[in-house]
PDB file of N, CA and C in Angstrom:
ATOM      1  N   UNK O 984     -11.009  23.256   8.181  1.00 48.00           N
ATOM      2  CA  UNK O 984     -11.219  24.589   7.640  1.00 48.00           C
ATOM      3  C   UNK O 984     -10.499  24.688   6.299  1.00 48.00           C
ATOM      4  N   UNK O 985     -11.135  25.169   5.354  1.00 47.00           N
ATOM      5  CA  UNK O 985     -10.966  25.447   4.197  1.00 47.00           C
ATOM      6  C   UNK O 985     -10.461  26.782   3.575  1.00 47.00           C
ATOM      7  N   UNK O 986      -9.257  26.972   2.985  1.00 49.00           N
ATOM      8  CA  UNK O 986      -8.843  28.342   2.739  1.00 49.00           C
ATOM      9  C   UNK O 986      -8.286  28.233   1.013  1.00 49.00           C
ATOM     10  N   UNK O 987      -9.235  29.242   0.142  1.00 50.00           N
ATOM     11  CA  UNK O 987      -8.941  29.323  -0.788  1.00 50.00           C
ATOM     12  C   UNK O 987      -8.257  29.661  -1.444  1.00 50.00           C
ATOM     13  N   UNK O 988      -7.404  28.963  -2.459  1.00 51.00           N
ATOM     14  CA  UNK O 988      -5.661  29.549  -3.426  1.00 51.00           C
ATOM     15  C   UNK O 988      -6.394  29.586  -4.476  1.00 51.00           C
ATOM     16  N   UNK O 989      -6.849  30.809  -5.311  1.00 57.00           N
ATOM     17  CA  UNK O 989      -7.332  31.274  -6.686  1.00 57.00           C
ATOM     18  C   UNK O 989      -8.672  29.937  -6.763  1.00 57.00           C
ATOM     19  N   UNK O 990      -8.417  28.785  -7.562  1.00 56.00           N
ATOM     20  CA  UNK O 990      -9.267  28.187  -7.928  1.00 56.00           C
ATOM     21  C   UNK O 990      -8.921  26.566  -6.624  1.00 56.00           C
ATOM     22  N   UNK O 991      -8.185  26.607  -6.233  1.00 60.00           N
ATOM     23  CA  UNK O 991      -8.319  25.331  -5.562  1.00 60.00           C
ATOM     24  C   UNK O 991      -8.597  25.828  -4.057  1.00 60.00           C
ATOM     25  N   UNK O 992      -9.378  25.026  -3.210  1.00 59.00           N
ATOM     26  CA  UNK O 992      -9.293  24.915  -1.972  1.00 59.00           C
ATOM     27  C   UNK O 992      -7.934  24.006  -1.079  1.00 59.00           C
ATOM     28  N   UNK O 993      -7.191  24.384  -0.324  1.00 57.00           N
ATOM     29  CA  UNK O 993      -6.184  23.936   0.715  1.00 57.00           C
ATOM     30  C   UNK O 993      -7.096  23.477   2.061  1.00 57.00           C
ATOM     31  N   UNK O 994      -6.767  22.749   2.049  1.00 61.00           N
ATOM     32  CA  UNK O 994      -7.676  21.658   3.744  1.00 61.00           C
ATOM     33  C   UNK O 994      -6.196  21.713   4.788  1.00 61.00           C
ATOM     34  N   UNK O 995      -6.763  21.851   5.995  1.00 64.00           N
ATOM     35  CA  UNK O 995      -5.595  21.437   7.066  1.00 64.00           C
ATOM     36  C   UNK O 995      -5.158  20.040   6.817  1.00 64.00           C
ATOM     37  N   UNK O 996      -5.711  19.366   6.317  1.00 75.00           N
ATOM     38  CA  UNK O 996      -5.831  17.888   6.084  1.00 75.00           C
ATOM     39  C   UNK O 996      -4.898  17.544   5.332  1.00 75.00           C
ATOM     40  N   UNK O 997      -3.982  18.458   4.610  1.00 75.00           N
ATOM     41  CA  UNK O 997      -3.306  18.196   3.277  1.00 75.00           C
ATOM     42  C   UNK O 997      -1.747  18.388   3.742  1.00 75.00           C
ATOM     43  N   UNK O 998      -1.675  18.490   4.973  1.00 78.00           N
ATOM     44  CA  UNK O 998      -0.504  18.357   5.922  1.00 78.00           C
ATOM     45  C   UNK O 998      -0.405  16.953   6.355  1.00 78.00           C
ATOM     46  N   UNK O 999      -1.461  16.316   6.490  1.00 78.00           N
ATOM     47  CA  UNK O 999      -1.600  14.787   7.413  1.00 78.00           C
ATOM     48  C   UNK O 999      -1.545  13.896   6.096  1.00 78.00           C
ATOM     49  N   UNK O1000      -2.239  14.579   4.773  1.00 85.00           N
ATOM     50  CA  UNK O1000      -1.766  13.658   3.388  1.00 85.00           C
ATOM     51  C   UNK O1000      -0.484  13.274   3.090  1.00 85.00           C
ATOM     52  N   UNK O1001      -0.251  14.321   3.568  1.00 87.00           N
ATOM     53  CA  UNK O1001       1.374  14.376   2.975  1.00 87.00           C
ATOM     54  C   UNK O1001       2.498  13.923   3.446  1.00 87.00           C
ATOM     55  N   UNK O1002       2.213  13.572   4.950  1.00 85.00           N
ATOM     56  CA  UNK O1002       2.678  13.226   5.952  1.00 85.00           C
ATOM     57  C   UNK O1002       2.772  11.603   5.838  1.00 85.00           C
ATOM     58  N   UNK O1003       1.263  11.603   5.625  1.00 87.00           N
ATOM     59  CA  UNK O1003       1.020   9.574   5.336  1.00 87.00           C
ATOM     60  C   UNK O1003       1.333   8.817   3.982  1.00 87.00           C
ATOM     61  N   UNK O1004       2.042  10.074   3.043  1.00 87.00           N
ATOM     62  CA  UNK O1004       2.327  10.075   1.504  1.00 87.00           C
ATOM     63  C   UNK O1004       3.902   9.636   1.965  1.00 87.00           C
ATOM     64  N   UNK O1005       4.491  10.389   2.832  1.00 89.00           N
ATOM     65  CA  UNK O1005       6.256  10.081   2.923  1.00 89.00           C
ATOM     66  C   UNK O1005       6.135   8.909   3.551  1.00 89.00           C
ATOM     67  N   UNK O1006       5.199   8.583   4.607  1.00 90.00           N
ATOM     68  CA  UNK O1006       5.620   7.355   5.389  1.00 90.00           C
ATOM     69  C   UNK O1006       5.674   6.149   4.246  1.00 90.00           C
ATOM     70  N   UNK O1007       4.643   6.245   3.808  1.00 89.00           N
ATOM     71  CA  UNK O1007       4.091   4.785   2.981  1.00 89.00           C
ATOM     72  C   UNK O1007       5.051   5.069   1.302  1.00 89.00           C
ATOM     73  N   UNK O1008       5.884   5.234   1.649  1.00 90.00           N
ATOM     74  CA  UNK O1008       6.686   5.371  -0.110  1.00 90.00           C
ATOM     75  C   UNK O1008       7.376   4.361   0.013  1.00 90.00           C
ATOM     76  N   UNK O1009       8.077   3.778   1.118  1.00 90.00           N
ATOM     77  CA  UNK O1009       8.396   2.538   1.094  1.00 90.00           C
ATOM     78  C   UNK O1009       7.715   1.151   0.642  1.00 90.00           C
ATOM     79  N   UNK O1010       6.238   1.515   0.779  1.00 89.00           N
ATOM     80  CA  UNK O1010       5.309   0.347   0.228  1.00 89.00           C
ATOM     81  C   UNK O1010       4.952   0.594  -1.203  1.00 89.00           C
ATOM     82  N   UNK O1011       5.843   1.730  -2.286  1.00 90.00           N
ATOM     83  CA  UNK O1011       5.393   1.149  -3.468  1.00 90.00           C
ATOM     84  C   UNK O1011       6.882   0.539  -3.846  1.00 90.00           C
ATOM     85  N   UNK O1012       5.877  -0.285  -5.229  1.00 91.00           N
ATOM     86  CA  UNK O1012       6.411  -1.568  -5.824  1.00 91.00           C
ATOM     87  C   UNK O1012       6.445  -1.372  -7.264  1.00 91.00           C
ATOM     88  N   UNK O1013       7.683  -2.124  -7.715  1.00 94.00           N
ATOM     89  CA  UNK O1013       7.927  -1.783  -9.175  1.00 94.00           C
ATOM     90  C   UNK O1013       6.932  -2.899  -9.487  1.00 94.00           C
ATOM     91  N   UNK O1014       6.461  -2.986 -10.844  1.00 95.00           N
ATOM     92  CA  UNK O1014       5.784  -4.136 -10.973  1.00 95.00           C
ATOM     93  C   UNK O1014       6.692  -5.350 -11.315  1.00 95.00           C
ATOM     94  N   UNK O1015       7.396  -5.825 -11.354  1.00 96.00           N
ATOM     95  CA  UNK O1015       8.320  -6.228 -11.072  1.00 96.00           C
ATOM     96  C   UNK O1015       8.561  -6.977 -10.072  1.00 96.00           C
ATOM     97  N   UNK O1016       8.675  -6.195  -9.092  1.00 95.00           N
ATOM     98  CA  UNK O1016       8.523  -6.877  -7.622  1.00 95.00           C
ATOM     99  C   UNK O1016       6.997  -6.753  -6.796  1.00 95.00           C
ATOM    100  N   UNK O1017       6.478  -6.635  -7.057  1.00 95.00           N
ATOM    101  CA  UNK O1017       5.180  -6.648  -7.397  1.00 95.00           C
ATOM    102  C   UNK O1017       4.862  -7.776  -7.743  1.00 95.00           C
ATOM    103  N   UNK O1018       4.954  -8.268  -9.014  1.00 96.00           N
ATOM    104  CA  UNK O1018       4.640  -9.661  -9.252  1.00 96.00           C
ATOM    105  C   UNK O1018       5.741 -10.935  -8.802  1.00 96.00           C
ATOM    106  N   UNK O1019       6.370 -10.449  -7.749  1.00 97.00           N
ATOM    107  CA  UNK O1019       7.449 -11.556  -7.331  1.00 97.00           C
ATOM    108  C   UNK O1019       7.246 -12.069  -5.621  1.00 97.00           C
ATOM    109  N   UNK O1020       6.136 -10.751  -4.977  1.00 95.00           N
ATOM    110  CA  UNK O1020       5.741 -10.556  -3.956  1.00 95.00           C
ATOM    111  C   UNK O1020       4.678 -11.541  -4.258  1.00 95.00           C
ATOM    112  N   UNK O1021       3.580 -11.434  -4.871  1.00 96.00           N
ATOM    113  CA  UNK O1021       2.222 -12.211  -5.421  1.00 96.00           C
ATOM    114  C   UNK O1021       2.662 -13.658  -5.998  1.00 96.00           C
ATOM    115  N   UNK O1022       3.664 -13.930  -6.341  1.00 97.00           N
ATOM    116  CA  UNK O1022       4.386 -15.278  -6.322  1.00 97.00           C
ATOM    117  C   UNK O1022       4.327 -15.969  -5.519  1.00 97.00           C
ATOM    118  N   UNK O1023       5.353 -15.125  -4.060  1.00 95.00           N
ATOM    119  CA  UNK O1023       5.404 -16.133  -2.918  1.00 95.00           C
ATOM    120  C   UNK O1023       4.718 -16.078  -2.096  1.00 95.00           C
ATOM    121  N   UNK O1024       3.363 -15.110  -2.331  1.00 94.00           N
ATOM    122  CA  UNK O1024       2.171 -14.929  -1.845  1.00 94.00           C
ATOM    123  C   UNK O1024       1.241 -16.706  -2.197  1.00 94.00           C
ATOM    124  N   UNK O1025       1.094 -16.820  -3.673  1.00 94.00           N
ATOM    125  CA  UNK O1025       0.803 -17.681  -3.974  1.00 94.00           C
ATOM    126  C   UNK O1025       1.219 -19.285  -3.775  1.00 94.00           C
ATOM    127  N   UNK O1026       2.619 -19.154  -3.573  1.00 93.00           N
ATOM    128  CA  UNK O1026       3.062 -20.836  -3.847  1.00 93.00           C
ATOM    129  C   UNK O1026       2.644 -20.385  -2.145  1.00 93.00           C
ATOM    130  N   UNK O1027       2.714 -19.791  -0.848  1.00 90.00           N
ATOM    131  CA  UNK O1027       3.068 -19.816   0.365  1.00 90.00           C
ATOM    132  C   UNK O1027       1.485 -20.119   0.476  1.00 90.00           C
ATOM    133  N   UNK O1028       0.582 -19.575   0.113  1.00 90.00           N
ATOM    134  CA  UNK O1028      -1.186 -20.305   0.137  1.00 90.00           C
ATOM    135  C   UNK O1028      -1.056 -21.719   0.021  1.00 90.00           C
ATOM    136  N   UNK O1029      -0.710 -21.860  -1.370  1.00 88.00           N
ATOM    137  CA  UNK O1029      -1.073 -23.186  -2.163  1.00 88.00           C
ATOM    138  C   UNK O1029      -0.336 -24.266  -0.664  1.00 88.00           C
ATOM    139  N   UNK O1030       1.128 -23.911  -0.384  1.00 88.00           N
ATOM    140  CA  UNK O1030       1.615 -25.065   0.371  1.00 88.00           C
ATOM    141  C   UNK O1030       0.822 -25.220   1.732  1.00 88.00           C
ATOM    142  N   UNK O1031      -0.028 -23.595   2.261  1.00 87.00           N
ATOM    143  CA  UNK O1031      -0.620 -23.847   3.603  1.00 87.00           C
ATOM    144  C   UNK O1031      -2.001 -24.590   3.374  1.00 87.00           C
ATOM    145  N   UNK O1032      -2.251 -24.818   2.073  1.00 77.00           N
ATOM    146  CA  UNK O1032      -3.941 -25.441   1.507  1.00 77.00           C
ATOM    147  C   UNK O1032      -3.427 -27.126   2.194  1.00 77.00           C
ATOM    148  N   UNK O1033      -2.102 -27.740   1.785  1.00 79.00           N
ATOM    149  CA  UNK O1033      -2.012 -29.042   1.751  1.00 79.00           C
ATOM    150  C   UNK O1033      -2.481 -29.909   3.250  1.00 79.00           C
ATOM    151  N   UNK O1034      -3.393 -30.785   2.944  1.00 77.00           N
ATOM    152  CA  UNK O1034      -3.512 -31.933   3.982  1.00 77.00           C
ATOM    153  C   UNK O1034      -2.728 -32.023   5.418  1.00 77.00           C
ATOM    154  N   UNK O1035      -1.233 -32.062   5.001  1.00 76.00           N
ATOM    155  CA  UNK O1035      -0.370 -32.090   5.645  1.00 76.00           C
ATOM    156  C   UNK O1035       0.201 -31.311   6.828  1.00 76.00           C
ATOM    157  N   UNK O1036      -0.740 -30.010   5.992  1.00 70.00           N
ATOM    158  CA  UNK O1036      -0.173 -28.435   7.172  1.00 70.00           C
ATOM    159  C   UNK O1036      -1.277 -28.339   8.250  1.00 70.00           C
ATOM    160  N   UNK O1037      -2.877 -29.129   7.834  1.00 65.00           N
ATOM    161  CA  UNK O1037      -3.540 -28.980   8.698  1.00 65.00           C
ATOM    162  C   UNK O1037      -3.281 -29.233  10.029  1.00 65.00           C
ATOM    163  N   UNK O1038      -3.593 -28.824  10.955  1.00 62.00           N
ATOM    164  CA  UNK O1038      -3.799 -29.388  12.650  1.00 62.00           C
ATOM    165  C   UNK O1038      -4.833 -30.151  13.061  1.00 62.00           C
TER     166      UNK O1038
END
C-alpha cells in the first residue's frame, strides 16, 4: 500500500529497504580493498586451474 508525502509515494516496503540497507553495510568496499579482494580472487582461480589441483 502506497501513501502519498506531497510529490513522492512511501511503500511499506521502504521499512524492509532499509532494514536490508543496515544489514549489508558491512559488504561495502573501499576500492581499495575491493581490488585486493579481486586479487586473491584471481591468483586463488588461477592456482585451482593447475593440473595438479585436479582429482
Amino acid at each position: 500500500m502506497a501513501v502519498s508525502k506531497g510529490t513522492t509515494c512511501v511503500f511499506a516496503t521502504d521499512n524492509v529497504n532499509k532494514a536490508v540497507e543496515e544489514a549489508c553495510q558491512c559488504l561495502n568496499l573501499s576500492d581499495e580493498k575491493l581490488r585486493k579482494v579481486m586479487e586473491a580472487l584471481h591468483i586463488s582461480m588461477e592456482q585451482g586451474l593447475k593440473k595438479g589441483t585436479r582429482k
